[in-house]
Short mmCIF file of C-alpha atoms and ligand atoms in Angstrom, two decimals:
data_model
loop_
_atom_site.label_atom_id
_atom_site.label_comp_id
_atom_site.label_asym_id
_atom_site.label_seq_id
_atom_site.Cartn_x
_atom_site.Cartn_y
_atom_site.Cartn_z
CA MET A 240 1.70 -3.44 -21.15
CA ASP A 241 2.10 -7.03 -23.01
CA LYS A 242 0.71 -8.57 -19.61
CA ILE A 243 -2.09 -7.71 -17.44
CA ASP A 244 -0.06 -7.79 -14.29
CA PHE A 245 -1.74 -7.18 -10.73
CA ARG A 246 1.42 -8.58 -8.44
CA SER A 247 2.20 -4.64 -7.78
CA ASP A 248 2.17 -0.99 -8.96
CA THR A 249 5.79 -1.35 -9.36
CA VAL A 250 5.73 -3.01 -13.16
CA SER A 251 3.38 -0.17 -14.17
CA TRP A 252 5.42 1.07 -16.90
CA PRO A 253 6.29 4.96 -18.02
CA THR A 254 3.69 6.92 -20.21
CA PRO A 255 3.81 8.13 -23.33
CA THR A 256 4.37 11.31 -22.11
CA MET A 257 6.70 10.34 -19.84
CA ARG A 258 9.10 8.51 -22.95
CA GLN A 259 8.68 12.21 -24.58
CA ALA A 260 10.10 14.10 -21.57
CA MET A 261 12.83 12.13 -20.77
CA ALA A 262 14.35 11.90 -24.65
CA THR A 263 14.04 15.70 -24.34
CA ALA A 264 15.19 16.59 -20.55
CA VAL A 265 17.78 18.95 -20.10
CA VAL A 266 20.50 17.56 -18.05
CA GLY A 267 23.50 18.07 -16.10
CA ASP A 268 25.79 16.54 -13.17
CA ASP A 269 23.34 16.74 -10.51
CA VAL A 270 26.18 15.83 -8.15
CA TYR A 271 27.46 18.99 -8.82
CA GLY A 272 23.71 20.51 -8.13
CA GLU A 273 23.46 21.35 -11.99
CA ASP A 274 21.11 19.09 -13.68
CA PRO A 275 18.27 21.51 -13.91
CA THR A 276 15.79 19.03 -14.48
CA VAL A 277 16.40 17.34 -11.29
CA ASN A 278 16.23 20.84 -9.46
CA GLU A 279 13.22 21.44 -11.13
CA LEU A 280 11.51 18.26 -9.95
CA GLU A 281 12.98 18.70 -6.66
CA ARG A 282 11.58 22.20 -6.21
CA LEU A 283 8.08 20.46 -6.84
CA ALA A 284 8.46 17.42 -4.26
CA ALA A 285 8.87 19.84 -1.77
CA ALA A 286 6.14 22.20 -2.66
CA LYS A 287 3.68 19.46 -3.13
CA VAL A 288 4.13 18.39 0.66
CA GLY A 289 4.65 21.52 1.95
CA MET A 290 8.26 21.23 2.64
CA GLU A 291 11.44 23.37 2.39
CA ALA A 292 13.48 21.07 0.09
CA ALA A 293 13.68 17.78 -1.54
CA LEU A 294 15.96 15.08 -2.37
CA PHE A 295 15.57 12.32 -5.59
CA VAL A 296 17.10 9.04 -4.65
CA ALA A 297 17.67 5.48 -6.60
CA SER A 298 13.92 4.10 -4.85
CA GLY A 299 11.92 4.09 -1.63
CA THR A 300 13.73 2.26 0.05
CA MET A 301 16.60 4.77 -0.07
CA GLY A 302 14.85 7.60 0.70
CA ASN A 303 13.88 6.00 4.07
CA LEU A 304 17.18 4.52 4.67
CA VAL A 305 18.45 7.70 3.94
CA ALA A 306 15.82 9.60 6.27
CA ILE A 307 16.89 7.08 8.98
CA LEU A 308 20.90 7.33 9.44
CA SER A 309 20.54 11.25 8.58
CA HIS A 310 18.24 11.61 11.57
CA ALA A 311 19.43 8.82 14.17
CA GLY A 312 23.16 6.64 14.55
CA ARG A 313 24.64 4.08 15.92
CA GLY A 314 22.84 2.68 19.30
CA ASP A 315 19.83 5.24 18.12
CA GLU A 316 16.36 3.30 18.58
CA ALA A 317 13.74 3.73 15.63
CA ILE A 318 9.82 3.14 17.48
CA VAL A 319 7.95 1.35 14.16
CA GLY A 320 5.27 -0.73 13.24
CA GLU A 321 6.14 -4.34 13.33
CA ASP A 322 4.31 -4.88 9.66
CA ALA A 323 6.00 -1.42 8.33
CA HIS A 324 7.98 -1.73 5.45
CA THR A 325 10.93 -0.16 6.74
CA TYR A 326 10.90 -2.82 9.55
CA LYS A 327 10.14 -5.96 7.24
CA TRP A 328 11.19 -5.50 3.59
CA GLU A 329 13.74 -3.14 3.86
CA ALA A 330 16.70 -5.91 4.44
CA GLY A 331 17.54 -4.32 7.76
CA GLY A 332 19.32 -1.69 6.31
CA MET A 333 18.81 0.61 9.20
CA ALA A 334 20.38 -2.07 11.43
CA ALA A 335 22.89 -3.33 9.00
CA LEU A 336 24.17 -0.11 7.67
CA GLY A 337 22.88 2.50 10.22
CA GLY A 338 23.59 0.30 13.32
CA VAL A 339 19.82 1.71 14.75
CA VAL A 340 17.98 -0.86 16.38
CA PRO A 341 14.19 -1.02 15.48
CA HIS A 342 11.59 -1.04 18.23
CA PRO A 343 8.87 -2.55 16.70
CA LEU A 344 5.09 -2.50 18.09
CA PRO A 345 1.97 -3.99 16.90
CA THR A 346 -0.38 -2.13 14.48
CA ASP A 347 -4.44 -2.01 14.58
CA TYR A 348 -6.56 -2.66 10.88
CA ALA A 349 -5.37 0.64 10.01
CA GLY A 350 -1.37 0.39 10.54
CA ARG A 351 -1.12 2.36 13.81
CA MET A 352 0.63 1.72 16.70
CA ALA A 353 -1.25 2.32 19.51
CA LEU A 354 0.25 6.20 21.11
CA ALA A 355 -0.05 4.28 24.29
CA ASP A 356 2.24 1.74 23.56
CA ILE A 357 4.50 4.55 21.78
CA ARG A 358 4.72 6.26 24.79
CA ALA A 359 5.56 3.38 26.97
CA ALA A 360 8.39 1.90 24.48
CA ILE A 361 10.22 5.36 24.69
CA CYS A 362 13.48 4.90 26.62
CA GLU A 363 14.25 6.98 29.64
CA ASP A 364 17.80 8.23 30.01
CA ASP A 365 19.68 5.12 31.11
CA PRO A 366 23.17 3.60 30.03
CA HIS A 367 21.26 0.26 29.87
CA LEU A 368 19.02 1.33 27.14
CA PRO A 369 19.26 2.28 23.55
CA ARG A 370 18.51 6.22 22.98
CA SER A 371 15.06 6.84 21.79
CA ARG A 372 15.37 8.98 18.45
CA LEU A 373 12.97 8.10 15.89
CA ILE A 374 9.52 7.10 14.94
CA LEU A 375 8.52 5.34 11.76
CA LEU A 376 5.12 5.90 10.43
CA GLU A 377 3.73 4.93 7.53
CA ASN A 378 0.71 5.93 4.81
CA SER A 379 -0.84 4.10 2.90
CA TYR A 380 -0.24 1.17 5.01
CA GLY A 381 0.95 -1.53 2.70
CA GLU A 382 0.39 -4.29 4.48
CA ARG A 383 -3.43 -3.58 5.62
CA GLY A 384 -4.40 -3.30 2.34
CA GLY A 385 -2.92 0.33 1.54
CA TYR A 386 -5.34 1.80 3.96
CA PRO A 387 -5.15 5.53 3.88
CA ILE A 388 -4.44 7.08 7.79
CA PRO A 389 -6.29 10.07 8.76
CA PRO A 390 -3.80 13.25 9.81
CA ASP A 391 -5.31 13.38 13.15
CA TYR A 392 -3.03 9.99 14.26
CA PHE A 393 0.10 11.95 13.06
CA ALA A 394 -0.89 14.81 14.86
CA GLY A 395 -0.73 12.75 18.27
CA VAL A 396 2.78 10.94 16.92
CA ARG A 397 3.96 14.48 16.69
CA ALA A 398 2.91 15.69 20.46
CA ILE A 399 4.60 12.89 21.84
CA ALA A 400 7.59 13.04 19.31
CA ALA A 401 7.66 16.71 20.53
CA GLN A 402 7.56 15.89 24.34
CA HIS A 403 10.59 13.56 24.11
CA GLY A 404 13.15 15.65 21.51
CA LEU A 405 12.11 12.18 18.91
CA ALA A 406 11.84 12.97 14.81
CA VAL A 407 8.88 11.85 12.95
CA HIS A 408 9.89 10.26 9.52
CA LEU A 409 6.82 8.99 7.10
CA ASP A 410 7.46 6.48 4.57
CA GLY A 411 4.51 7.83 2.07
CA ALA A 412 6.15 5.41 -0.91
CA ARG A 413 2.15 5.97 -1.57
CA LEU A 414 1.14 8.73 0.10
CA PHE A 415 -0.69 10.11 -3.05
CA ASN A 416 -3.17 7.13 -2.86
CA THR A 417 -3.67 8.36 0.64
CA ALA A 418 -4.43 12.00 -0.43
CA VAL A 419 -6.43 11.04 -2.87
CA ALA A 420 -8.39 8.77 -0.77
CA LEU A 421 -9.21 11.04 1.96
CA ASN A 422 -9.14 13.95 -0.59
CA LEU A 423 -6.91 16.14 1.34
CA PRO A 424 -3.85 17.95 -0.08
CA ALA A 425 -0.90 15.79 0.99
CA SER A 426 0.69 18.62 3.50
CA ASN A 427 -2.02 17.57 5.91
CA ILE A 428 -0.28 14.46 6.88
CA THR A 429 3.19 15.80 6.45
CA GLN A 430 2.95 18.84 8.02
CA HIS A 431 2.74 16.62 11.50
CA VAL A 432 6.00 15.26 10.04
CA ASP A 433 10.16 16.42 9.85
CA SER A 434 10.59 14.03 6.95
CA VAL A 435 8.75 11.89 4.23
CA SER A 436 9.69 9.54 1.35
CA PHE A 437 7.52 9.28 -1.69
CA CYS A 438 7.66 6.93 -4.45
CA LEU A 439 7.57 8.47 -8.21
CA SER A 440 7.67 4.57 -9.20
CA LYS A 441 4.47 2.97 -8.40
CA GLY A 442 0.93 4.05 -9.03
CA LEU A 443 2.77 7.48 -10.37
CA CYS A 444 4.13 5.56 -13.38
CA ALA A 445 7.71 6.41 -13.11
CA PRO A 446 10.37 4.00 -14.60
CA VAL A 447 12.30 4.53 -11.66
CA GLY A 448 12.92 7.36 -8.15
CA SER A 449 11.69 8.46 -5.09
CA LEU A 450 11.47 11.82 -3.42
CA LEU A 451 13.19 12.66 0.38
CA CYS A 452 11.82 15.83 1.67
CA GLY A 453 11.93 17.70 4.67
CA SER A 454 13.77 20.97 6.18
CA ALA A 455 16.68 22.44 4.14
CA ASP A 456 18.96 21.84 6.99
CA PHE A 457 17.88 18.09 7.08
CA ILE A 458 17.79 17.37 3.33
CA TYR A 459 21.83 18.95 3.43
CA ARG A 460 22.58 16.36 5.58
CA ALA A 461 20.25 13.74 3.56
CA ARG A 462 22.75 14.57 0.59
CA ARG A 463 25.68 13.61 2.17
CA VAL A 464 24.39 10.32 3.30
CA ARG A 465 23.06 9.83 -0.07
CA LYS A 466 26.51 10.25 -1.36
CA GLN A 467 28.12 7.96 1.47
CA LEU A 468 25.36 4.99 0.32
CA GLY A 469 26.57 5.12 -3.42
CA GLY A 470 22.86 6.88 -4.40
CA GLY A 471 24.56 10.14 -6.35
CA MET A 472 23.65 10.45 -9.86
CA ARG A 473 24.67 12.44 -12.52
CA GLN A 474 22.63 12.73 -15.57
CA ALA A 475 19.79 11.64 -13.65
CA GLY A 476 17.33 14.58 -15.30
CA ILE A 477 16.55 11.67 -17.80
CA LEU A 478 14.83 10.05 -14.46
CA ALA A 479 13.71 13.32 -13.10
CA ALA A 480 11.69 13.82 -16.40
CA ALA A 481 9.39 11.36 -16.13
CA GLY A 482 9.24 11.94 -12.06
CA ILE A 483 7.62 15.94 -12.87
CA VAL A 484 5.16 14.49 -15.45
CA ALA A 485 4.30 12.32 -12.61
CA LEU A 486 3.65 15.10 -10.17
CA GLN A 487 2.07 17.15 -12.76
CA GLU A 488 -0.27 14.54 -14.33
CA MET A 489 -0.85 11.50 -12.51
CA ILE A 490 -1.95 12.38 -9.08
CA GLU A 491 -5.18 12.52 -9.48
CA ARG A 492 -6.48 9.75 -11.56
CA LEU A 493 -5.15 7.48 -8.97
CA ALA A 494 -8.53 8.09 -8.30
CA ASP A 495 -9.75 5.46 -11.23
CA ASP A 496 -6.99 3.10 -9.52
CA HIS A 497 -8.95 2.94 -6.74
CA ALA A 498 -12.62 2.95 -8.34
CA HIS A 499 -10.98 -0.61 -9.96
CA ALA A 500 -9.58 -1.91 -6.72
CA GLN A 501 -13.16 -1.27 -5.36
CA GLN A 502 -14.91 -3.26 -8.39
CA LEU A 503 -12.46 -6.27 -7.80
CA ALA A 504 -12.97 -6.65 -4.22
CA GLN A 505 -17.00 -6.34 -5.26
CA GLY A 506 -16.48 -8.92 -7.78
CA LEU A 507 -14.77 -11.35 -5.42
CA THR A 508 -17.59 -11.04 -3.31
CA GLN A 509 -19.63 -12.95 -6.03
CA ILE A 510 -17.58 -16.11 -6.33
CA PRO A 511 -17.84 -18.42 -4.07
CA GLY A 512 -14.31 -19.72 -2.58
CA PHE A 513 -13.11 -16.24 -1.87
CA ARG A 514 -12.96 -14.44 0.84
CA ILE A 515 -12.43 -10.37 1.00
CA ASP A 516 -13.80 -7.84 2.83
CA PRO A 517 -14.56 -5.14 0.27
CA ALA A 518 -14.68 -2.30 3.39
CA GLN A 519 -10.96 -2.38 3.90
CA VAL A 520 -9.98 -1.67 0.39
CA LYS A 521 -9.64 2.08 0.35
CA THR A 522 -6.93 2.75 -2.12
CA ASN A 523 -5.18 0.24 -4.94
CA ILE A 524 -4.38 -2.69 -3.40
CA VAL A 525 -6.52 -6.34 -2.44
CA PHE A 526 -5.94 -8.55 -0.16
CA PHE A 527 -7.96 -11.98 -0.46
CA ASP A 528 -8.07 -14.93 0.83
CA LEU A 529 -9.59 -18.72 -0.42
CA ALA A 530 -12.39 -20.40 1.31
CA ASP A 531 -11.31 -23.19 3.76
CA GLU A 532 -13.43 -25.80 0.89
CA VAL A 533 -10.84 -24.69 -1.71
CA THR A 534 -8.27 -27.49 -2.62
CA GLN A 535 -6.13 -25.33 -4.78
CA SER A 536 -3.33 -23.25 -2.93
CA ALA A 537 -2.88 -19.62 -4.00
CA ALA A 538 0.47 -20.87 -5.32
CA GLU A 539 -1.76 -22.93 -7.89
CA ILE A 540 -3.73 -20.40 -8.33
CA ALA A 541 -1.42 -17.89 -9.68
CA HIS A 542 0.08 -20.09 -11.80
CA ALA A 543 -2.46 -21.51 -13.39
CA LEU A 544 -3.62 -17.75 -13.80
CA SER A 545 0.11 -16.57 -15.47
CA ALA A 546 -0.28 -19.09 -18.40
CA GLN A 547 -3.19 -16.78 -19.02
CA ASN A 548 -0.95 -13.91 -19.04
CA ILE A 549 -2.57 -12.51 -15.94
CA TRP A 550 -0.20 -12.11 -13.32
CA LEU A 551 -1.41 -12.28 -9.21
CA GLY A 552 0.43 -12.34 -6.41
CA ALA A 553 0.15 -15.41 -4.41
CA VAL A 554 0.97 -13.65 -0.55
CA GLY A 555 0.72 -16.68 1.81
CA PRO A 556 -0.42 -20.53 1.19
CA ARG A 557 -4.42 -19.45 1.03
CA ARG A 558 -3.63 -15.67 0.16
CA PHE A 559 -3.44 -13.41 -2.79
CA ARG A 560 -2.36 -9.62 -3.25
CA ALA A 561 -3.91 -7.59 -6.31
CA VAL A 562 -3.16 -3.76 -7.21
CA THR A 563 -4.53 -1.86 -9.50
CA HIS A 564 -2.21 0.57 -11.77
CA TYR A 565 -2.89 2.56 -14.59
CA TRP A 566 -2.12 -0.38 -17.14
CA VAL A 567 -4.78 -2.54 -15.06
CA GLY A 568 -8.01 -0.63 -16.04
CA GLU A 569 -11.87 -1.78 -15.85
CA LEU A 570 -11.47 -4.53 -18.62
CA GLN A 571 -8.42 -5.84 -17.13
CA VAL A 572 -10.26 -6.21 -13.71
CA GLU A 573 -13.08 -8.07 -15.59
CA GLN A 574 -10.23 -10.52 -17.06
CA LEU A 575 -9.17 -11.19 -14.09
CA LEU A 576 -12.32 -11.60 -12.46
CA SER A 577 -13.50 -14.52 -15.23
CA ALA A 578 -10.40 -16.22 -15.34
CA LEU A 579 -10.79 -17.05 -12.03
CA GLN A 580 -14.11 -17.52 -11.65
CA ARG A 581 -13.28 -20.19 -14.25
CA LEU A 582 -10.51 -21.52 -12.20
CA LEU A 583 -12.39 -22.64 -9.65
CA ALA A 584 -15.48 -23.60 -11.06
C1 PLP B 5 7.25 0.06 -2.46
C2 PLP B 5 7.59 0.74 -0.67
C3 PLP B 5 8.60 0.73 -0.11
C4 PLP B 5 10.41 1.03 -1.08
O1 PLP B 5 10.16 1.36 -2.25
P1 PLP B 5 11.13 0.87 -3.10
O2 PLP B 5 11.45 1.79 -4.74
O3 PLP B 5 10.66 -0.74 -4.02
O4 PLP B 5 12.43 0.62 -3.01
C5 PLP B 5 8.98 1.86 0.78
N1 PLP B 5 7.99 1.81 1.46
C6 PLP B 5 6.25 0.73 1.17
C7 PLP B 5 5.40 0.87 2.04
C8 PLP B 5 6.60 0.74 -0.40
O5 PLP B 5 5.10 0.14 -0.51
#
């Protein structure tokens, strides 16, 4: 890559193997179901999460929106973490395009809504109230530094959902970061949900795309919703080819990204002026803060770094986010740490 970019794992470029696979991909019209490479990617994705079927979509946001609109309708309610991506970072799509009412609940240090809060949030059958229909979960949890939530929580939510006839959708944009961090197959988590979406375009390095997975019947309905949203793509095998490489070659190596995030977190503890809790860094996202005595703002520091071609997210007046990925390894973490040390000296 031409810069040292820690702003997100979405900035990661496709690998040389991906570009090769894209150049030689066999394609067809996917809206007709005739793109063999898309069909292969969808089969592979469904198998990875132990579900019957999958649908290739343009983005994680589209995967979540298609899922929500396939599970719920106008006036239905979705229980969701108040800092979940589906609630906070998807432009209100569920309400704007689906008429689905979000019911946000607080989350703990790992990004979990309390089971008691979920139970209490479920509406009685009453004409005054929206109909509870859906529970939205996320794993790893972005706003908690990519915290990998273990499977038992999902089993607990599943039991409540089953009791009340609700569907459960998992926003698993970084699902494989969780699976690798916990050293479990992803299906240990996804067996407890009705549908899951995950991104190919983050740590897995594909240029574009996400998969929505679920039962064959659910994906049949989701395919219509994707079309309604304008997401039916044609010779999408060019993109799917990179996705196949992502699923075959890029999952296990996420452990390297996690090690580099931990390297960064440990390094930051050695620089006076930064506040960081390395114990919260379990996957590839590092949130850290400026100590009170530092006079510069996070934005000023990020700006000064960019002059050295190092890019970091200033996500609050005193707060940073760094995300590790394939293109920023041990050396780039060292470069970031020494640049930060010089700027605060
Ligand atoms: C990135 C992300 C998404 C959305 O993905 P896009 O492809 O950027 O639309 C959804 N959920 C979480 C938790 C994410 O981190």
